[in-house]
PDB file of C-alpha atoms and ligand atoms in Angstrom:
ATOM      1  CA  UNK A 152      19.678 -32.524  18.692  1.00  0.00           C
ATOM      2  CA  UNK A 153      23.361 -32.056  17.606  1.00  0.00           C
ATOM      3  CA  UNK A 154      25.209 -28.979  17.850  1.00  0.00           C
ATOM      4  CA  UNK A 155      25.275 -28.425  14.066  1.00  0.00           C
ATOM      5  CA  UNK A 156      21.561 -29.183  13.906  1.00  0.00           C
ATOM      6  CA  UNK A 157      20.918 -26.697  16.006  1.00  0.00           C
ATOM      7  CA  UNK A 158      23.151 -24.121  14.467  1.00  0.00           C
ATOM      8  CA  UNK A 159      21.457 -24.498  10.982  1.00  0.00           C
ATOM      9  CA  UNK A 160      18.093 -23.699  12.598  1.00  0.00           C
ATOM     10  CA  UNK A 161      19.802 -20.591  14.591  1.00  0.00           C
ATOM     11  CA  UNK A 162      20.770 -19.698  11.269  1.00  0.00           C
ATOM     12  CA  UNK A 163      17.262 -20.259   9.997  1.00  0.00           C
ATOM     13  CA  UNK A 164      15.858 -18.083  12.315  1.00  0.00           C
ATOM     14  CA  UNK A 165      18.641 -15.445  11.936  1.00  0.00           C
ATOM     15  CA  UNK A 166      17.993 -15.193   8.179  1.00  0.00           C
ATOM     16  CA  UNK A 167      13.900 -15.283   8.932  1.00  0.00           C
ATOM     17  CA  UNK A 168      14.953 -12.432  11.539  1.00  0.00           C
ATOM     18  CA  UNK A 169      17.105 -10.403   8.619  1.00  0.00           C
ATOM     19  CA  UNK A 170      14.023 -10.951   6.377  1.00  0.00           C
ATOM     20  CA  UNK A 171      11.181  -9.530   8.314  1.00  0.00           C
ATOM     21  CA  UNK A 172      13.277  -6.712   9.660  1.00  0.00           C
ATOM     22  CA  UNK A 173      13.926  -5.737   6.175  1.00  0.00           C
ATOM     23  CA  UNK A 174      10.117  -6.180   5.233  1.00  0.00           C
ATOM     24  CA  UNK A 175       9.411  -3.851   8.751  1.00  0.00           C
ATOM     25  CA  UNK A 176      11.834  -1.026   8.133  1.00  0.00           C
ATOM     26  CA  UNK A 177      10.603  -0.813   4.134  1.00  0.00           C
ATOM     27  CA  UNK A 178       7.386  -0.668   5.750  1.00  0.00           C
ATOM     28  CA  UNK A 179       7.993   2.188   8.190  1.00  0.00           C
ATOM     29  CA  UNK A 180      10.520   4.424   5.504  1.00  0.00           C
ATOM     30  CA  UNK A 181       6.418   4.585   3.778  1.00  0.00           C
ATOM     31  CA  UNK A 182       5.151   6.208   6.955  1.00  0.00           C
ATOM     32  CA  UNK A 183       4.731   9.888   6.788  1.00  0.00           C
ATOM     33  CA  UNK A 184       3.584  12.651   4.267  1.00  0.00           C
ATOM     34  CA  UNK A 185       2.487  12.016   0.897  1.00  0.00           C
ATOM     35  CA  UNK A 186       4.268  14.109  -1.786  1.00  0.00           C
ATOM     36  CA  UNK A 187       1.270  13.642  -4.458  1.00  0.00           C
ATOM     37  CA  UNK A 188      -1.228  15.206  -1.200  1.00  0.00           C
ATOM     38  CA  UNK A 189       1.802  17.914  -0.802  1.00  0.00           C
ATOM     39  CA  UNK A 190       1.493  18.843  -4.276  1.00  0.00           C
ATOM     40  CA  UNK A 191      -1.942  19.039  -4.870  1.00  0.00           C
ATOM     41  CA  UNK A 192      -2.197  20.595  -1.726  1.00  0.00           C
ATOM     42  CA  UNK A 193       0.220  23.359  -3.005  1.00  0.00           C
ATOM     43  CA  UNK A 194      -2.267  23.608  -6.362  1.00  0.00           C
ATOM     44  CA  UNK A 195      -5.381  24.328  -4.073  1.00  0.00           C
ATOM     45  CA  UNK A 196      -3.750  26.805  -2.229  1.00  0.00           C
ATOM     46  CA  UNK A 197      -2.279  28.674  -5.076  1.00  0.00           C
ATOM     47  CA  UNK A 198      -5.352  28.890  -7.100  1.00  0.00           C
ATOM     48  CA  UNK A 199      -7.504  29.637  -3.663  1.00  0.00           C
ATOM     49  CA  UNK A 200      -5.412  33.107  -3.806  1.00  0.00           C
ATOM     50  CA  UNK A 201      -6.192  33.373  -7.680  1.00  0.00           C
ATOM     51  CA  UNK A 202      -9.823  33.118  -6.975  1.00  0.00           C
ATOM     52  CA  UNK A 203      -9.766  35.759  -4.141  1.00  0.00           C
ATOM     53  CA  UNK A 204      -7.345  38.127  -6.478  1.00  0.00           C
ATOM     54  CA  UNK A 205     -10.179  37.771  -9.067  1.00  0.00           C
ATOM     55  CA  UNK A 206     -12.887  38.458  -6.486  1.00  0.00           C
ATOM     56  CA  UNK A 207     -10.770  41.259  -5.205  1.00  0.00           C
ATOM     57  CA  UNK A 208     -10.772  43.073  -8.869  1.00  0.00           C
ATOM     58  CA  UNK A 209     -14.526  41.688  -9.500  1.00  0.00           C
ATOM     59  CA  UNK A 210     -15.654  44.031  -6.637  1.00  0.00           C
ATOM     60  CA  UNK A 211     -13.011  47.215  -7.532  1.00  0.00           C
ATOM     61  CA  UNK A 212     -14.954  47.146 -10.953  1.00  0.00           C
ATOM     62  CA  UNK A 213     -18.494  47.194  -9.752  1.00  0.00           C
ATOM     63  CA  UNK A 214     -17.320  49.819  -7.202  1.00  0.00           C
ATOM     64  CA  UNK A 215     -16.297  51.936 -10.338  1.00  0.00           C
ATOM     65  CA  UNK A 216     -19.451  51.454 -12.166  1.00  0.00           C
ATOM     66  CA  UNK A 217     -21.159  52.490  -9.405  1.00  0.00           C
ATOM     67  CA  UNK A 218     -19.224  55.691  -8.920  1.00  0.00           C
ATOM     68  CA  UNK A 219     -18.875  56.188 -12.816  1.00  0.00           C
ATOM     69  CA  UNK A 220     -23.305  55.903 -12.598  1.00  0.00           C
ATOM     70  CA  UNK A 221     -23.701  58.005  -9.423  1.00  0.00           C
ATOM     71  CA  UNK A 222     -21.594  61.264 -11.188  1.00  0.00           C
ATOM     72  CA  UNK A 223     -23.682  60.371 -14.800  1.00  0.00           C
ATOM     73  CA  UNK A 224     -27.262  60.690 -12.689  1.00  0.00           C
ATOM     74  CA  UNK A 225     -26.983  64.051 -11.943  1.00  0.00           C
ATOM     75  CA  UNK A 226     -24.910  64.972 -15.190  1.00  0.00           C
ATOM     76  CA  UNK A 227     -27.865  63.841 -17.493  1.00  0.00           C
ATOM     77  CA  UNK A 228     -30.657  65.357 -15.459  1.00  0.00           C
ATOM     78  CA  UNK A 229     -28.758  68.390 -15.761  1.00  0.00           C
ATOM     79  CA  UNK A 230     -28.326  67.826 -19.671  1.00  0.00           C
ATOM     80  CA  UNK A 231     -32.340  67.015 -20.484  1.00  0.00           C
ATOM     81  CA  UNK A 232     -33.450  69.746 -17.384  1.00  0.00           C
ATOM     82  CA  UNK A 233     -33.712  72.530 -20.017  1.00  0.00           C
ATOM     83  CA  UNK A 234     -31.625  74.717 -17.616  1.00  0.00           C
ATOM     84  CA  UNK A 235     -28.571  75.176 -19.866  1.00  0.00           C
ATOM     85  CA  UNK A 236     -28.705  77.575 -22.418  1.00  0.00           C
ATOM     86  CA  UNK A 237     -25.097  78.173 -23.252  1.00  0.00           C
ATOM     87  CA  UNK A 238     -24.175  76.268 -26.126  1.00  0.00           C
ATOM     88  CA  UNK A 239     -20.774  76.166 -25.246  1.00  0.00           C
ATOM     89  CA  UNK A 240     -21.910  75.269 -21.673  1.00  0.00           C
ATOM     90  CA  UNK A 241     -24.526  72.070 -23.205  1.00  0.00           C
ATOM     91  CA  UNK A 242     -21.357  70.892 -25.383  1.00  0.00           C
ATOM     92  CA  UNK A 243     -19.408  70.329 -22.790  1.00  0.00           C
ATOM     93  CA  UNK A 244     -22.021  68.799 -20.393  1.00  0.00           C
ATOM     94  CA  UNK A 245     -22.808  66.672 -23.116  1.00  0.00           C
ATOM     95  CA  UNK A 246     -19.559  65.617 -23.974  1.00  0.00           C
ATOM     96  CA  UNK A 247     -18.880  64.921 -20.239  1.00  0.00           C
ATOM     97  CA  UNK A 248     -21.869  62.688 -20.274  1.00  0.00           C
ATOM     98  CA  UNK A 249     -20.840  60.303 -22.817  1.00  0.00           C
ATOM     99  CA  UNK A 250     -17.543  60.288 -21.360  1.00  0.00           C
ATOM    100  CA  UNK A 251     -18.818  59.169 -18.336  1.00  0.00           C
ATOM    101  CA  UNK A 252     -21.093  56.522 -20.436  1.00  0.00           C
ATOM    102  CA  UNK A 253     -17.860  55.547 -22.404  1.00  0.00           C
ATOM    103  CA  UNK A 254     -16.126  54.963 -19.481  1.00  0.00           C
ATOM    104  CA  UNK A 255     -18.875  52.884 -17.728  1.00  0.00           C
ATOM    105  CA  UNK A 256     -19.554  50.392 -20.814  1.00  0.00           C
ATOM    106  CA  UNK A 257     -15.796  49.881 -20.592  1.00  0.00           C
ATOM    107  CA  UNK A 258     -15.599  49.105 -16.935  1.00  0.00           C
ATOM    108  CA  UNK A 259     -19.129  46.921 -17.403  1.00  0.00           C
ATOM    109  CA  UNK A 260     -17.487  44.931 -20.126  1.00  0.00           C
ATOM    110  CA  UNK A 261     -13.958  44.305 -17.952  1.00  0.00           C
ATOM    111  CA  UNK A 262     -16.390  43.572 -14.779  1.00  0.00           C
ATOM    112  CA  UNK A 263     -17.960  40.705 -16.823  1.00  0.00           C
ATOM    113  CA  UNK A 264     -14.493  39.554 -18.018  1.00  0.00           C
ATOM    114  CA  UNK A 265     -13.632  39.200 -14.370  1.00  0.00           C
ATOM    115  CA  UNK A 266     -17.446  37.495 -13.513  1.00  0.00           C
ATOM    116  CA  UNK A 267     -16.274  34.801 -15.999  1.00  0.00           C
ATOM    117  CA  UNK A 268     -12.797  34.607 -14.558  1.00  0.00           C
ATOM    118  CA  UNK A 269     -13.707  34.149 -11.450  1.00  0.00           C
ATOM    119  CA  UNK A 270     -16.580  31.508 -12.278  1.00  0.00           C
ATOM    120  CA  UNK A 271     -13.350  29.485 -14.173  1.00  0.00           C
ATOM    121  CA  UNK A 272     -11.674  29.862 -11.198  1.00  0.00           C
ATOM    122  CA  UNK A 273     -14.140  28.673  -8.759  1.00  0.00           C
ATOM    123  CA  UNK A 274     -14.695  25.426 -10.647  1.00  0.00           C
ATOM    124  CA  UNK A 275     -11.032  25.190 -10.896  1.00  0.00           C
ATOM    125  CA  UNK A 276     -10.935  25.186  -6.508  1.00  0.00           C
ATOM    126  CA  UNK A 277     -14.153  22.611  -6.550  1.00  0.00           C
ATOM    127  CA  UNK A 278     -12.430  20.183  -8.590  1.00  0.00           C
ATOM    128  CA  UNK A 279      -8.979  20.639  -7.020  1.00  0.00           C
ATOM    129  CA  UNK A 280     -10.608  20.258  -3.664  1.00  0.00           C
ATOM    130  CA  UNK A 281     -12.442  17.042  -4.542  1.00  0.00           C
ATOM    131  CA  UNK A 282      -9.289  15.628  -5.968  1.00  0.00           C
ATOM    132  CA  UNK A 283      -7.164  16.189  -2.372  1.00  0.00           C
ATOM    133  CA  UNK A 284     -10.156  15.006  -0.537  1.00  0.00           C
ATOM    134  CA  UNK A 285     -10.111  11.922  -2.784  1.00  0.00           C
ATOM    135  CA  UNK A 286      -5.977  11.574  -2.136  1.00  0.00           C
ATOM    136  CA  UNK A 287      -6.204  11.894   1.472  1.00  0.00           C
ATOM    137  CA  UNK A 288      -8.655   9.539   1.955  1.00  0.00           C
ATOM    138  CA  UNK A 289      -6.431   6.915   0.054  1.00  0.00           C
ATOM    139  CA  UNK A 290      -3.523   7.892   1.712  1.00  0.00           C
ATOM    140  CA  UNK A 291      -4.812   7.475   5.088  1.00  0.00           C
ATOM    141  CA  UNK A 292      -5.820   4.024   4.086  1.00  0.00           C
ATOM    142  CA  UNK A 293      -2.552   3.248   2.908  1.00  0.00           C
ATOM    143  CA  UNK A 294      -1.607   4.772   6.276  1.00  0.00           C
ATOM    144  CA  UNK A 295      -4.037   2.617   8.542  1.00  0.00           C
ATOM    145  CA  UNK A 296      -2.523  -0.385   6.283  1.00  0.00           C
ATOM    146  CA  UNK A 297       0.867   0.377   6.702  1.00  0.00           C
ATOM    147  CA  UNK A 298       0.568   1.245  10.246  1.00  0.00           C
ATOM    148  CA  UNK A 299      -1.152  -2.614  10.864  1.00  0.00           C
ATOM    149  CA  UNK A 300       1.829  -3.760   8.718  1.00  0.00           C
ATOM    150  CA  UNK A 301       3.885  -2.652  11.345  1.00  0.00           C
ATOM    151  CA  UNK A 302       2.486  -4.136  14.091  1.00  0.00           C
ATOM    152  CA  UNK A 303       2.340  -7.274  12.683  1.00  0.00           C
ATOM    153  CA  UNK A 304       6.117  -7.616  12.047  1.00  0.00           C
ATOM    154  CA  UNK A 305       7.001  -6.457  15.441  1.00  0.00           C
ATOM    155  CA  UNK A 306       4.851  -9.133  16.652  1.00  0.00           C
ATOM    156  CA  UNK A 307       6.541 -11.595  14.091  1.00  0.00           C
ATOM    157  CA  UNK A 308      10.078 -10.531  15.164  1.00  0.00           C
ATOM    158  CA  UNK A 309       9.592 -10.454  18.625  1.00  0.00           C
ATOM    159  CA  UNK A 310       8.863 -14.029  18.780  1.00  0.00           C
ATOM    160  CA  UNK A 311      11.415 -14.734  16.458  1.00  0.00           C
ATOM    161  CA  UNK A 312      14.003 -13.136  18.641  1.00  0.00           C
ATOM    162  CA  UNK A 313      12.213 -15.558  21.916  1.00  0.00           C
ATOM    163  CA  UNK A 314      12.532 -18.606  19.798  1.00  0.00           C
ATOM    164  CA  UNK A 315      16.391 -17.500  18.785  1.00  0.00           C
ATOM    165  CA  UNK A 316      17.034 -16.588  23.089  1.00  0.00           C
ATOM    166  CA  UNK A 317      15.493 -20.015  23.738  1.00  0.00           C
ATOM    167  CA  UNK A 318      17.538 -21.877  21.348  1.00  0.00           C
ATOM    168  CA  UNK A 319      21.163 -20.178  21.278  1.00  0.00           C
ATOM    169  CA  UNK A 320      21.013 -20.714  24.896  1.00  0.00           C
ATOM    170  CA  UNK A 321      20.929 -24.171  24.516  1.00  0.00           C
ATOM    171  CA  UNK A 322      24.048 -24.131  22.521  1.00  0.00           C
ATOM    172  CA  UNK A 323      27.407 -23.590  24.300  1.00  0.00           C
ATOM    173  CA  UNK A 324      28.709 -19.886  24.409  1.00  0.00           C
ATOM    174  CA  UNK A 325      32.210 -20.593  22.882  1.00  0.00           C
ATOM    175  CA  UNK A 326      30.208 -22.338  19.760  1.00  0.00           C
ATOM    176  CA  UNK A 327      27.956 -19.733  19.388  1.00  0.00           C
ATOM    177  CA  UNK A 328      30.445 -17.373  18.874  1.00  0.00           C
ATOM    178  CA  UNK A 329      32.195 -18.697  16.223  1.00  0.00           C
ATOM    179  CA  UNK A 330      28.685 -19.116  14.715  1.00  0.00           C
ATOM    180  CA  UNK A 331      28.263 -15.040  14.805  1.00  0.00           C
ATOM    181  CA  UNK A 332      31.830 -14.811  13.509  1.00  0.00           C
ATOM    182  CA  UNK A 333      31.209 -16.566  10.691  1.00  0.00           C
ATOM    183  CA  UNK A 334      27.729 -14.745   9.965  1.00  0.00           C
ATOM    184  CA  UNK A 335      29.395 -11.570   9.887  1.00  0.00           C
ATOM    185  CA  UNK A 336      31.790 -12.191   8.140  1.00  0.00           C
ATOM    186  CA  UNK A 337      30.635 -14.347   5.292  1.00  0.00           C
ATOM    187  CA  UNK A 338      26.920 -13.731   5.781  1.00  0.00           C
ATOM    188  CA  UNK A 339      25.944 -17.521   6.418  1.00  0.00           C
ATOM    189  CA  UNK A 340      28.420 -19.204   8.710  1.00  0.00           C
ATOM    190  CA  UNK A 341      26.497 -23.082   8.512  1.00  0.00           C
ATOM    191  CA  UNK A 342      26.228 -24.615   5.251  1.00  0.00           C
ATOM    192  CA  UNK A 343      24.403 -28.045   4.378  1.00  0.00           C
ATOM    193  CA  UNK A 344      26.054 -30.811   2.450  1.00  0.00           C
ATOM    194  CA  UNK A 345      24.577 -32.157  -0.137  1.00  0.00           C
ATOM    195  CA  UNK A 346      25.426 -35.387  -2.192  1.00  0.00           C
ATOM    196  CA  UNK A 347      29.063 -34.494  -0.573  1.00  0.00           C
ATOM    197  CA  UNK A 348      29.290 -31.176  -1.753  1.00  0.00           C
ATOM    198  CA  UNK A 349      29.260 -27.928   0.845  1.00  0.00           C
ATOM    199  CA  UNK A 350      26.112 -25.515  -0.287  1.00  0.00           C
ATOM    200  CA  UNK A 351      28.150 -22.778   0.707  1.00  0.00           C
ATOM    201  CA  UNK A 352      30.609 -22.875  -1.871  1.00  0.00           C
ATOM    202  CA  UNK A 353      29.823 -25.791  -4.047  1.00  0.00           C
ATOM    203  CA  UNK A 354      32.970 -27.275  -3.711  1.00  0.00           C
ATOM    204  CA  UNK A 355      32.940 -31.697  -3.143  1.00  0.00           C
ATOM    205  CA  UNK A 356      34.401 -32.002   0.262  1.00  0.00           C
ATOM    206  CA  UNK A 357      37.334 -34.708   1.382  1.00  0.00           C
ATOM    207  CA  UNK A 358      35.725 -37.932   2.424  1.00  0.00           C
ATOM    208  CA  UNK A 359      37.478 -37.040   5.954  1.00  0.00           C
ATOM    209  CA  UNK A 360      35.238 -33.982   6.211  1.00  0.00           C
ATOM    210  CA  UNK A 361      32.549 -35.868   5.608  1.00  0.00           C
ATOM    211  CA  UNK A 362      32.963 -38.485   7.922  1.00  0.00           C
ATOM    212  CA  UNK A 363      33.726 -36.456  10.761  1.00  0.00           C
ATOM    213  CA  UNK A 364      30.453 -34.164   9.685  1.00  0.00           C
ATOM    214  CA  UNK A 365      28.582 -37.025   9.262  1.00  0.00           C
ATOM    215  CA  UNK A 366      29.550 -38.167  12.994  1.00  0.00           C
ATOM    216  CA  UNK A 367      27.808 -35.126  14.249  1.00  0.00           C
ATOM    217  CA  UNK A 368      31.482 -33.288  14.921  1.00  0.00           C
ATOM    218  CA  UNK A 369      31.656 -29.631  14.662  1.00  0.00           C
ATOM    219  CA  UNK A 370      33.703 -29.696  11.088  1.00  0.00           C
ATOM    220  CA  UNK A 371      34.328 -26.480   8.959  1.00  0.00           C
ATOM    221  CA  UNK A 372      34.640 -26.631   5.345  1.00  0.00           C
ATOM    222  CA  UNK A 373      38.489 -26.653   4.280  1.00  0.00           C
ATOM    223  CA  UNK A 374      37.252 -24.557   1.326  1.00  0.00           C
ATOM    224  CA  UNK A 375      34.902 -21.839   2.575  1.00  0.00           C
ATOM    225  CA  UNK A 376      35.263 -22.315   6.302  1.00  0.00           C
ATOM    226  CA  UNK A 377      31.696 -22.691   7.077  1.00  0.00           C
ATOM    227  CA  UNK A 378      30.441 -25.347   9.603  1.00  0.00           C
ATOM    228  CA  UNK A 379      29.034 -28.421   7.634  1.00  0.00           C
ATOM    229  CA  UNK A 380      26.070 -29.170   8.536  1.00  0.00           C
ATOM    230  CA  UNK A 381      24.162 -33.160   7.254  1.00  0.00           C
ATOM    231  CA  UNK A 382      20.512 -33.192   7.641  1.00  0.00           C
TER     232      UNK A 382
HETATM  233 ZN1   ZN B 502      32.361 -24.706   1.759  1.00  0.00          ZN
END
C-alpha cells in the first residue's frame, strides 16, 4: 500500500474516531439527574407539607368542638335542671349556652371546610405521586439506555484507536507527523483528487502535481497544502 494510501485511511479512521467520540461525550453530558423528576419532585414535596398543614388545623378544630361540647354538657343540664330560679341568673346561663352553641356550629362548619381541603389535597399528593413514579421509571430507562450507549462507543473507539496504533505504525514517524500537522491545523491534512481537481479546496491542480501524485510520491497541494491523495 502507498504511503498516501495509507494516510487517507489514517485519516478515515481519525475522522470515524472524532465522530464517535462526539456521539460518546453527547451521550454521557445526558447522564445524571433529570430536571422534569427534580421538579415534580419539588411539587410532591411542597404539597406533602400542605396536606399535613391542613391535617394539622383539621385536628385543632375537632379539638375545639370537643372542648366547646364538653363546657355546653354541663351548661345545659344546668339550664333544663330546674335549679335556677334567678331570672337574672337563667338569662345569663342561657345566653352562655347559645354562645357556646354559636361558637360550636361555627367551628363545625370551618372543621368541614378543612375535611374538604384536606380530601383536595390528598388527591392532589396521589396524583402527583403517580406522575413521579411514572417519570422515574422513564428516566431510568433512558438511563439503562444511555448507560449501554456508552459502553458501546467505548468498545467502538477502542478498536478504532487499535486499528489507528496498528496502521500509523506502519507509516514512517517523520510522515506521520506532518500528517498530524496538517490535521490540526486545517482539520483534514489528505485530500483526494478527483478528475484533477484537489477535494480539499476544489482548485484543478498543475499536471506536474498530478503526475508526481499519480506516481505514488508524497505531493502537497500548491493551493491548500494538503497531501494529494489518487485512489
Ligand atoms: Zn488543495
Amino acid at each position: 500500500m502507498g504511503v498516501t494510501k495509507q494516510l487517507y485511511e489514517l485519516q478515515e479512521l481519525d475522522l470515524e474516531i472524532d465522530s464517535q467520540e462526539q456521539a460518546l461525550s453527547q451521550t454521557m453530558s445526558q447522564l445524571g439527574e433529570s430536571p422534569a423528576v427534580l421538579r415534580v419532585q419539588g411539587q410532591l414535596q411542597s404539597e406533602q407539607e400542605r396536606l399535613e398543614e391542613l391535617r394539622r388545623k383539621q385536628h385543632s378544630a375537632e379539638w375545639e368542638i370537643e372542648d366547646i361540647s364538653t363546657k355546653l354538657a354541663p351548661a345545659e343540664k344546668k339550664l333544663f335542671s330546674g335549679d335556677i330560679k334567678n331570672s337574672k341568673e337563667l338569662a345569663n346561663l342561657q345566653h352562655e349556652v347559645e354562645m357556646l352553641k354559636a361558637k360550636r356550629n361555627q367551628m363545625e362548619e370551618k372543621a368541614l371546610e378543612i375535611m374538604e381541603q384536606v380530601e383536595l389535597s390528598e388527591t392532589s399528593v396521589a396524583k402527583i405521586s403517580s406522575e413521579l413514579e411514572t417519570l422515574k421509571a422513564e428516566w431510568q430507562r433512558q438511563q439503562q439506555e444511555l448507560a449501554d450507549s456508552v459502553e458501546r462507543l467505548k468498545a467502538i473507539l477502542s478498536d478504532l484507536r487499535g486499528k489507528r496504533q496498528l496502521l500509523s505504525a506502519e507509516i514512517p514517524p517523520q510522515v506521520v507527523e506532518l500528517y498530524q500537522g496538517l490535521r490540526k491545523e486545517r482539520g483534514t491534512a489528505v485530500a483526494r483528487v478527483e478528475q484533477g481537481i484537489c477535494r480539499g479546496c476544489r482548485i484543478s491542480l498543475p499536471t506536474t502535481e498530478l503526475q508526481q501524485a499519480r506516481s505514488g510520491n508524497l505531493v502537497k497541494c500548491s493551493s491548500c497544502g494538503r497531501i494529494l491523495f489518487l485512489a
